Amino acid sequence: MSFERKIQKALAEHSKWQGSADRLWAKIAPEIEKKTPWWRKGRIWAGTLAAAVLVVFFLRPFFNQPPPDFAAPVPEMRMRSLSVEQGALITEPGALIGISVKATPTPLEAGQGPPLSLFIRRITEDGRRLPLQGKRLFVNLSEKDLSREGPALTILAEAPLASGRYELKIEGTVLSEGKLYEIRGEREIQVLQKEEGR
Amino acid sequence: MGRQENELIKAAKNGRQDALEAIFRLHAEGAVRLAYLITRDWAVAEDAVQEAFLRAFRSLASFKDGRPFKPWFTAIVVNEAKRVKSSFQRELVLSENNEENPHRVFKPEERTLEKEDLAALFTAINSLDDNQRLPLILKYFSGLTEKETAEVLQIPASTVKSRLYVARQRLKKIIEERKGGGPVEF
């Protein structure tokens, strides 16, 4: 082993984090929501103001017209109340979702374990999980140090295109540097179309 | 990963929380480990990374599309780790018997000669001053190029190169001395 490789191993071996990314994210997420940067707030207000100016501009010719004989039927406003259970990530169709997975060494030999796959199940209102699809994942984890215990890796998966609540589950085995590892991780998401309230 | 990461960053710039979370999950572990190598304290490292992510997300609008995220974010992590470490003013004793990772559970079969060599090497790395230690960590742990390391530390690339050389020479000397002046195995 070269000296440089030994330095790499020494640093990697002695910096194994057994903390939780979920716990850390739980501290960060509320701070992001709480402190919206002024420029973004400004952009929202500027956008709202610009929209209001445009509406006034287009409606101006109608201000002085006499009232119509009868009121035109007003289209029913589409209103929905969204109830999302705690823990599900709200996202848009086709968005990339980071799924934390754990890798554990398995005594199986190469070729014996099931291939790494993403399983998507739709969660119905009564909580049933309906299998939608399972597809083989081709991810290169060879650069990761799969031999460590505890810390989770992140694999990206695409959210389904249709609205609804889903369970994304990653399961299977991966060969890395001659060893077979079992990979497991899952995530619940709520897919909302853009106009549905984000 | 580059294209996917660019898409995530664009979505995050548009205020998408799920994209921010995906970016966080891609970089969190590496960031905490890097901060730990700088601060030598897990609690301080996590605090630093928390601040680093908040700073990065708040200044994401100024991040140029298409550029690699990692060196930019690494610079923020390094600065936060140094700042938080000094503000906590914790006494980080890097003794001869360098502290083990408190989270790590050693198994008897792991107590091999190689492990002992690596532990000795890690202790030696920690005995270097920051001028040599930081380039070493960024190159050999974070996998940054010498040019990227230079940008993160805001020093010329030639200085990074020479500091890395000096660091490696010092490490070899320290290891040699610890082994009683015998030949270095590396």
Short mmCIF file of C-alpha atoms in Angstrom, two decimals:
data_model
loop_
_atom_site.label_atom_id
_atom_site.label_comp_id
_atom_site.label_asym_id
_atom_site.label_seq_id
_atom_site.Cartn_x
_atom_site.Cartn_y
_atom_site.Cartn_z
CA MET A 1 0.00 0.00 0.00
CA SER A 2 1.44 3.39 -1.00
CA PHE A 3 2.03 6.11 1.59
CA GLU A 4 -0.66 8.29 0.01
CA ARG A 5 -3.18 5.42 0.19
CA LYS A 6 -2.27 4.96 3.85
CA ILE A 7 -2.96 8.63 4.55
CA GLN A 8 -6.36 8.25 2.85
CA LYS A 9 -7.16 5.15 4.92
CA ALA A 10 -5.97 6.70 8.18
CA LEU A 11 -8.23 9.73 7.65
CA ALA A 12 -11.20 7.63 6.53
CA GLU A 13 -10.84 5.09 9.35
CA HIS A 14 -10.71 7.73 12.08
CA SER A 15 -13.57 9.91 10.95
CA LYS A 16 -16.48 7.49 10.91
CA TRP A 17 -19.60 9.41 11.76
CA GLN A 18 -22.22 7.46 13.65
CA GLY A 19 -24.55 10.42 13.98
CA SER A 20 -27.82 10.77 12.15
CA ALA A 21 -28.36 12.81 9.00
CA ASP A 22 -32.10 12.82 9.80
CA ARG A 23 -31.44 14.42 13.18
CA LEU A 24 -29.16 17.03 11.63
CA TRP A 25 -31.69 17.81 8.90
CA ALA A 26 -34.39 18.17 11.57
CA LYS A 27 -32.33 21.05 13.00
CA ILE A 28 -31.62 22.69 9.64
CA ALA A 29 -35.02 22.47 7.92
CA PRO A 30 -36.96 24.76 10.32
CA GLU A 31 -34.17 27.35 10.11
CA ILE A 32 -34.42 27.46 6.33
CA GLU A 33 -38.18 28.02 6.47
CA LYS A 34 -37.89 30.54 9.29
CA LYS A 35 -35.32 32.81 7.74
CA THR A 36 -36.37 33.36 4.15
CA PRO A 37 -33.74 35.64 2.63
CA TRP A 38 -34.82 39.23 2.07
CA TRP A 39 -34.15 39.01 -1.66
CA ARG A 40 -36.55 36.10 -2.00
CA LYS A 41 -39.18 37.88 0.04
CA GLY A 42 -38.53 40.93 -2.11
CA ARG A 43 -38.93 38.87 -5.24
CA ILE A 44 -42.28 37.53 -4.06
CA TRP A 45 -43.55 41.01 -3.20
CA ALA A 46 -42.21 42.42 -6.46
CA GLY A 47 -43.94 39.62 -8.37
CA THR A 48 -47.22 40.18 -6.55
CA LEU A 49 -47.02 43.91 -7.17
CA ALA A 50 -46.26 43.41 -10.86
CA ALA A 51 -49.20 41.00 -11.20
CA ALA A 52 -51.52 43.47 -9.47
CA VAL A 53 -50.40 46.28 -11.80
CA LEU A 54 -51.05 44.08 -14.85
CA VAL A 55 -54.52 43.10 -13.60
CA VAL A 56 -55.43 46.75 -13.05
CA PHE A 57 -54.08 47.63 -16.50
CA PHE A 58 -56.16 44.99 -18.27
CA LEU A 59 -59.32 45.63 -16.28
CA ARG A 60 -59.20 49.43 -16.70
CA PRO A 61 -61.29 49.51 -19.94
CA PHE A 62 -64.11 47.69 -18.13
CA PHE A 63 -64.28 49.98 -15.09
CA ASN A 64 -66.58 52.54 -16.71
CA GLN A 65 -68.88 50.08 -18.48
CA PRO A 66 -72.48 49.75 -17.24
CA PRO A 67 -73.22 46.62 -15.26
CA PRO A 68 -74.44 43.67 -17.33
CA ASP A 69 -78.13 42.69 -17.24
CA PHE A 70 -77.43 39.56 -15.36
CA ALA A 71 -74.47 38.20 -13.60
CA ALA A 72 -72.46 35.79 -15.66
CA PRO A 73 -72.07 32.38 -14.06
CA VAL A 74 -68.93 32.38 -12.00
CA PRO A 75 -66.88 29.23 -12.43
CA GLU A 76 -66.68 27.33 -9.20
CA MET A 77 -63.37 27.97 -7.58
CA ARG A 78 -61.31 24.86 -7.25
CA MET A 79 -60.34 24.53 -3.63
CA ARG A 80 -58.71 21.65 -1.98
CA SER A 81 -57.52 21.11 1.47
CA LEU A 82 -54.37 19.14 1.72
CA SER A 83 -53.78 16.85 4.58
CA VAL A 84 -50.34 15.37 4.57
CA GLU A 85 -49.28 13.00 7.28
CA GLN A 86 -46.14 13.81 9.15
CA GLY A 87 -42.92 12.34 7.82
CA ALA A 88 -43.77 12.25 4.11
CA LEU A 89 -41.65 14.48 1.91
CA ILE A 90 -43.75 16.78 -0.23
CA THR A 91 -42.37 16.96 -3.73
CA GLU A 92 -43.13 17.60 -7.38
CA PRO A 93 -43.67 14.99 -10.12
CA GLY A 94 -40.42 13.55 -11.41
CA ALA A 95 -38.28 15.35 -8.80
CA LEU A 96 -35.09 13.71 -7.61
CA ILE A 97 -35.47 12.32 -4.11
CA GLY A 98 -32.55 11.44 -1.87
CA ILE A 99 -33.16 8.13 -0.14
CA SER A 100 -30.88 7.23 2.76
CA VAL A 101 -29.84 3.62 2.60
CA LYS A 102 -27.75 1.42 4.83
CA ALA A 103 -25.19 -1.01 3.54
CA THR A 104 -24.43 -4.15 5.51
CA PRO A 105 -22.03 -6.90 4.48
CA THR A 106 -23.71 -10.19 3.63
CA PRO A 107 -22.23 -13.70 3.67
CA LEU A 108 -23.73 -14.35 0.23
CA GLU A 109 -21.40 -14.68 -2.71
CA ALA A 110 -21.44 -12.50 -5.83
CA GLY A 111 -24.45 -13.29 -8.00
CA GLN A 112 -26.44 -14.90 -5.16
CA GLY A 113 -28.19 -11.79 -3.84
CA PRO A 114 -31.08 -9.98 -5.50
CA PRO A 115 -30.06 -7.04 -7.72
CA LEU A 116 -30.41 -3.53 -6.32
CA SER A 117 -33.91 -2.30 -7.19
CA LEU A 118 -36.28 0.56 -6.54
CA PHE A 119 -39.81 -0.49 -5.60
CA ILE A 120 -42.58 2.08 -5.74
CA ARG A 121 -45.85 1.48 -3.92
CA ARG A 122 -48.83 3.78 -3.94
CA ILE A 123 -50.29 4.40 -0.46
CA THR A 124 -54.06 4.51 -0.52
CA GLU A 125 -56.17 6.64 1.79
CA ASP A 126 -56.84 3.65 4.00
CA GLY A 127 -53.10 3.00 4.28
CA ARG A 128 -52.80 0.03 1.90
CA ARG A 129 -49.67 -0.16 -0.21
CA LEU A 130 -50.29 -1.04 -3.85
CA PRO A 131 -47.20 -2.15 -5.79
CA LEU A 132 -46.73 0.04 -8.85
CA GLN A 133 -43.36 -0.81 -10.24
CA GLY A 134 -40.01 -2.29 -9.46
CA LYS A 135 -37.01 -1.36 -11.51
CA ARG A 136 -33.40 -2.33 -11.44
CA LEU A 137 -31.06 0.39 -10.22
CA PHE A 138 -27.59 0.77 -11.62
CA VAL A 139 -25.62 2.81 -9.15
CA ASN A 140 -21.89 2.88 -8.80
CA LEU A 141 -21.10 2.58 -5.12
CA SER A 142 -17.57 1.36 -5.59
CA GLU A 143 -16.12 4.71 -4.58
CA LYS A 144 -18.02 4.70 -1.35
CA ASP A 145 -16.60 3.05 1.67
CA LEU A 146 -19.25 0.39 2.05
CA SER A 147 -17.30 -1.44 4.69
CA ARG A 148 -18.18 1.06 7.39
CA GLU A 149 -21.04 0.46 9.75
CA GLY A 150 -23.81 2.84 10.61
CA PRO A 151 -23.78 5.92 8.43
CA ALA A 152 -26.25 5.99 5.61
CA LEU A 153 -25.49 6.51 1.96
CA THR A 154 -27.83 8.45 -0.27
CA ILE A 155 -29.23 7.15 -3.54
CA LEU A 156 -31.27 9.40 -5.78
CA ALA A 157 -34.57 8.20 -7.26
CA GLU A 158 -37.18 9.95 -9.36
CA ALA A 159 -40.59 10.66 -7.88
CA PRO A 160 -43.62 9.30 -9.80
CA LEU A 161 -45.39 11.70 -12.17
CA ALA A 162 -48.92 11.26 -10.84
CA SER A 163 -50.10 12.99 -7.67
CA GLY A 164 -50.45 10.87 -4.58
CA ARG A 165 -48.72 9.36 -1.66
CA TYR A 166 -45.99 6.81 -2.32
CA GLU A 167 -43.48 4.60 -0.61
CA LEU A 168 -40.11 4.39 -2.37
CA LYS A 169 -38.09 1.42 -1.22
CA ILE A 170 -34.56 0.53 -2.29
CA GLU A 171 -33.50 -3.06 -1.69
CA GLY A 172 -30.95 -5.45 -3.06
CA THR A 173 -27.29 -6.26 -3.10
CA VAL A 174 -24.26 -4.51 -4.51
CA LEU A 175 -20.79 -5.86 -5.17
CA SER A 176 -17.99 -3.56 -4.06
CA GLU A 177 -14.31 -4.43 -4.11
CA GLY A 178 -15.12 -8.15 -4.16
CA LYS A 179 -17.55 -8.04 -1.22
CA LEU A 180 -21.31 -8.26 -1.41
CA TYR A 181 -23.36 -5.72 0.54
CA GLU A 182 -27.06 -5.66 1.29
CA ILE A 183 -28.60 -2.23 0.69
CA ARG A 184 -31.86 -1.12 2.31
CA GLY A 185 -33.68 2.18 2.58
CA GLU A 186 -37.11 3.65 2.14
CA ARG A 187 -38.92 6.96 2.05
CA GLU A 188 -42.49 8.14 1.97
CA ILE A 189 -43.32 11.00 -0.34
CA GLN A 190 -46.36 13.04 -1.30
CA VAL A 191 -46.35 14.10 -4.94
CA LEU A 192 -48.25 17.29 -5.64
CA GLN A 193 -48.74 18.91 -9.02
CA LYS A 194 -47.42 22.49 -9.07
CA GLU A 195 -50.90 24.03 -8.92
CA GLU A 196 -51.84 21.89 -5.96
CA GLY A 197 -50.51 24.23 -3.39
CA ARG A 198 -46.77 24.69 -3.40
CA MET B 1 -23.90 12.94 -10.55
CA GLY B 2 -22.90 16.29 -12.06
CA ARG B 3 -26.04 16.72 -14.18
CA GLN B 4 -28.33 15.49 -11.42
CA GLU B 5 -26.66 17.82 -8.95
CA ASN B 6 -27.07 20.76 -11.32
CA GLU B 7 -30.79 19.98 -11.59
CA LEU B 8 -31.04 19.80 -7.81
CA ILE B 9 -29.28 23.13 -7.41
CA LYS B 10 -31.58 24.79 -9.96
CA ALA B 11 -34.62 23.41 -8.14
CA ALA B 12 -33.18 24.53 -4.80
CA LYS B 13 -32.62 28.04 -6.16
CA ASN B 14 -36.33 28.09 -6.96
CA GLY B 15 -37.02 27.47 -3.30
CA ARG B 16 -37.78 23.76 -3.50
CA GLN B 17 -37.29 22.30 -0.03
CA ASP B 18 -37.09 18.72 -1.34
CA ALA B 19 -34.14 19.73 -3.53
CA LEU B 20 -32.40 21.37 -0.57
CA GLU B 21 -32.91 18.21 1.41
CA ALA B 22 -31.53 16.04 -1.40
CA ILE B 23 -28.42 18.26 -1.60
CA PHE B 24 -28.08 18.04 2.16
CA ARG B 25 -28.28 14.25 2.13
CA LEU B 26 -25.68 13.99 -0.62
CA HIS B 27 -23.13 16.07 1.26
CA ALA B 28 -24.00 15.81 4.97
CA GLU B 29 -21.87 12.86 5.94
CA GLY B 30 -18.76 13.99 4.07
CA ALA B 31 -19.16 17.46 5.55
CA VAL B 32 -19.47 16.25 9.15
CA ARG B 33 -16.49 13.95 8.77
CA LEU B 34 -14.43 16.76 7.25
CA ALA B 35 -15.46 19.14 10.03
CA TYR B 36 -14.56 16.49 12.59
CA LEU B 37 -11.09 16.07 11.08
CA ILE B 38 -10.61 19.82 11.44
CA THR B 39 -12.16 20.29 14.89
CA ARG B 40 -11.56 16.82 16.44
CA ASP B 41 -14.89 17.11 18.23
CA TRP B 42 -18.12 15.55 16.92
CA ALA B 43 -20.47 18.04 18.60
CA VAL B 44 -18.50 21.01 17.30
CA ALA B 45 -18.32 19.39 13.87
CA GLU B 46 -22.10 18.93 13.69
CA ASP B 47 -22.67 22.52 14.81
CA ALA B 48 -20.26 23.73 12.14
CA VAL B 49 -21.94 21.69 9.42
CA GLN B 50 -25.37 22.90 10.46
CA GLU B 51 -24.16 26.50 10.09
CA ALA B 52 -22.38 25.65 6.84
CA PHE B 53 -25.53 24.26 5.24
CA LEU B 54 -27.57 27.26 6.35
CA ARG B 55 -24.96 29.65 4.96
CA ALA B 56 -24.72 27.68 1.72
CA PHE B 57 -28.48 27.50 1.21
CA ARG B 58 -28.91 31.21 1.94
CA SER B 59 -26.23 32.17 -0.54
CA LEU B 60 -27.23 29.61 -3.16
CA ALA B 61 -28.51 32.43 -5.39
CA SER B 62 -24.92 33.58 -5.86
CA PHE B 63 -23.71 30.10 -6.79
CA LYS B 64 -22.94 29.95 -10.52
CA ASP B 65 -24.85 27.27 -12.42
CA GLY B 66 -22.75 24.48 -13.86
CA ARG B 67 -19.90 24.83 -11.40
CA PRO B 68 -19.07 21.89 -9.13
CA PHE B 69 -20.86 22.27 -5.83
CA LYS B 70 -18.41 20.31 -3.70
CA PRO B 71 -15.39 22.69 -3.68
CA TRP B 72 -17.68 25.68 -3.09
CA PHE B 73 -19.45 23.98 -0.22
CA THR B 74 -16.20 22.54 1.16
CA ALA B 75 -14.82 26.06 1.49
CA ILE B 76 -17.86 27.01 3.57
CA VAL B 77 -17.50 23.91 5.75
CA VAL B 78 -13.78 24.55 6.33
CA ASN B 79 -14.41 28.18 7.28
CA GLU B 80 -17.29 27.30 9.59
CA ALA B 81 -15.34 24.47 11.21
CA LYS B 82 -12.42 26.82 11.92
CA ARG B 83 -14.75 29.56 13.16
CA VAL B 84 -16.88 27.32 15.41
CA LYS B 85 -13.80 25.56 16.74
CA SER B 86 -12.18 28.81 17.78
CA SER B 87 -15.41 30.26 19.19
CA PHE B 88 -15.94 27.22 21.38
CA GLN B 89 -12.29 27.46 22.44
CA ARG B 90 -12.22 23.86 23.39
CA GLU B 91 -8.97 22.38 24.41
CA LEU B 92 -8.29 19.74 21.83
CA VAL B 93 -5.54 17.66 23.25
CA LEU B 94 -3.81 15.73 20.57
CA SER B 95 -1.83 13.44 22.75
CA GLU B 96 0.47 10.62 21.89
CA ASN B 97 -2.38 8.20 22.50
CA ASN B 98 -4.66 10.12 20.21
CA GLU B 99 -8.32 9.89 21.12
CA GLU B 100 -10.21 7.13 19.42
CA ASN B 101 -13.38 7.89 17.58
CA PRO B 102 -15.90 7.62 20.45
CA HIS B 103 -18.53 6.22 18.10
CA ARG B 104 -16.32 3.51 16.82
CA VAL B 105 -16.60 0.00 18.21
CA PHE B 106 -13.41 -1.94 17.78
CA LYS B 107 -13.62 -5.63 17.25
CA PRO B 108 -10.79 -7.89 18.43
CA GLU B 109 -10.00 -9.06 14.91
CA GLU B 110 -9.49 -5.45 13.85
CA ARG B 111 -6.53 -5.03 16.13
CA THR B 112 -4.10 -5.86 13.42
CA LEU B 113 -0.75 -4.37 12.72
CA GLU B 114 -2.22 -2.38 9.86
CA LYS B 115 -4.79 -0.78 12.15
CA GLU B 116 -2.06 0.19 14.59
CA ASP B 117 -0.04 1.69 11.75
CA LEU B 118 -3.04 3.69 10.59
CA ALA B 119 -3.74 4.90 14.12
CA ALA B 120 -0.11 6.01 14.46
CA LEU B 121 -0.31 7.75 11.12
CA PHE B 122 -3.54 9.52 12.13
CA THR B 123 -1.91 10.71 15.34
CA ALA B 124 0.99 11.99 13.28
CA ILE B 125 -1.36 13.83 10.92
CA ASN B 126 -2.97 15.54 13.91
CA SER B 127 0.41 16.63 15.20
CA LEU B 128 0.98 18.68 12.03
CA ASP B 129 0.10 22.35 12.14
CA ASP B 130 -2.96 23.52 10.21
CA ASN B 131 -0.88 24.82 7.31
CA GLN B 132 0.08 21.27 6.44
CA ARG B 133 -2.86 19.39 7.94
CA LEU B 134 -5.66 21.18 6.06
CA PRO B 135 -4.28 20.65 2.53
CA LEU B 136 -3.64 17.03 3.49
CA ILE B 137 -7.23 16.52 4.67
CA LEU B 138 -8.73 18.27 1.65
CA LYS B 139 -6.66 16.24 -0.79
CA TYR B 140 -6.70 12.83 0.83
CA PHE B 141 -10.07 12.87 2.60
CA SER B 142 -12.27 15.20 0.55
CA GLY B 143 -10.64 14.20 -2.73
CA LEU B 144 -10.15 17.76 -3.95
CA THR B 145 -7.53 18.53 -6.58
CA GLU B 146 -4.61 20.78 -5.68
CA LYS B 147 -6.27 23.60 -7.65
CA GLU B 148 -9.56 23.16 -5.77
CA THR B 149 -7.69 22.95 -2.45
CA ALA B 150 -5.95 26.20 -3.33
CA GLU B 151 -9.32 27.87 -3.97
CA VAL B 152 -10.79 26.56 -0.72
CA LEU B 153 -7.82 27.74 1.36
CA GLN B 154 -7.28 30.87 -0.74
CA ILE B 155 -3.63 30.23 -1.31
CA PRO B 156 -1.69 29.63 -4.57
CA ALA B 157 -1.72 26.10 -6.00
CA SER B 158 2.08 26.04 -5.83
CA THR B 159 1.84 26.66 -2.08
CA VAL B 160 -0.59 23.76 -1.72
CA LYS B 161 1.82 21.54 -3.60
CA SER B 162 4.77 22.49 -1.42
CA ARG B 163 2.75 22.20 1.82
CA LEU B 164 1.60 18.73 0.82
CA TYR B 165 5.19 17.74 0.12
CA VAL B 166 6.38 19.10 3.45
CA ALA B 167 3.47 17.39 5.23
CA ARG B 168 4.29 13.99 3.74
CA GLN B 169 7.98 14.37 4.61
CA ARG B 170 7.13 15.34 8.19
CA LEU B 171 4.76 12.41 8.56
CA LYS B 172 7.41 9.99 7.36
CA LYS B 173 9.89 11.49 9.81
CA ILE B 174 7.45 11.31 12.75
CA ILE B 175 6.60 7.68 11.97
CA GLU B 176 10.28 6.85 11.61
CA GLU B 177 11.08 8.41 14.99
CA ARG B 178 8.20 6.57 16.66
CA LYS B 179 9.52 3.31 15.32
CA GLY B 180 12.83 3.98 16.98
CA GLY B 181 14.66 5.32 14.01
CA GLY B 182 14.19 2.23 11.87
CA PRO B 183 13.27 2.29 8.21
CA VAL B 184 9.81 3.55 7.32
CA GLU B 185 7.58 0.85 5.92
CA PHE B 186 5.52 3.14 3.71
#
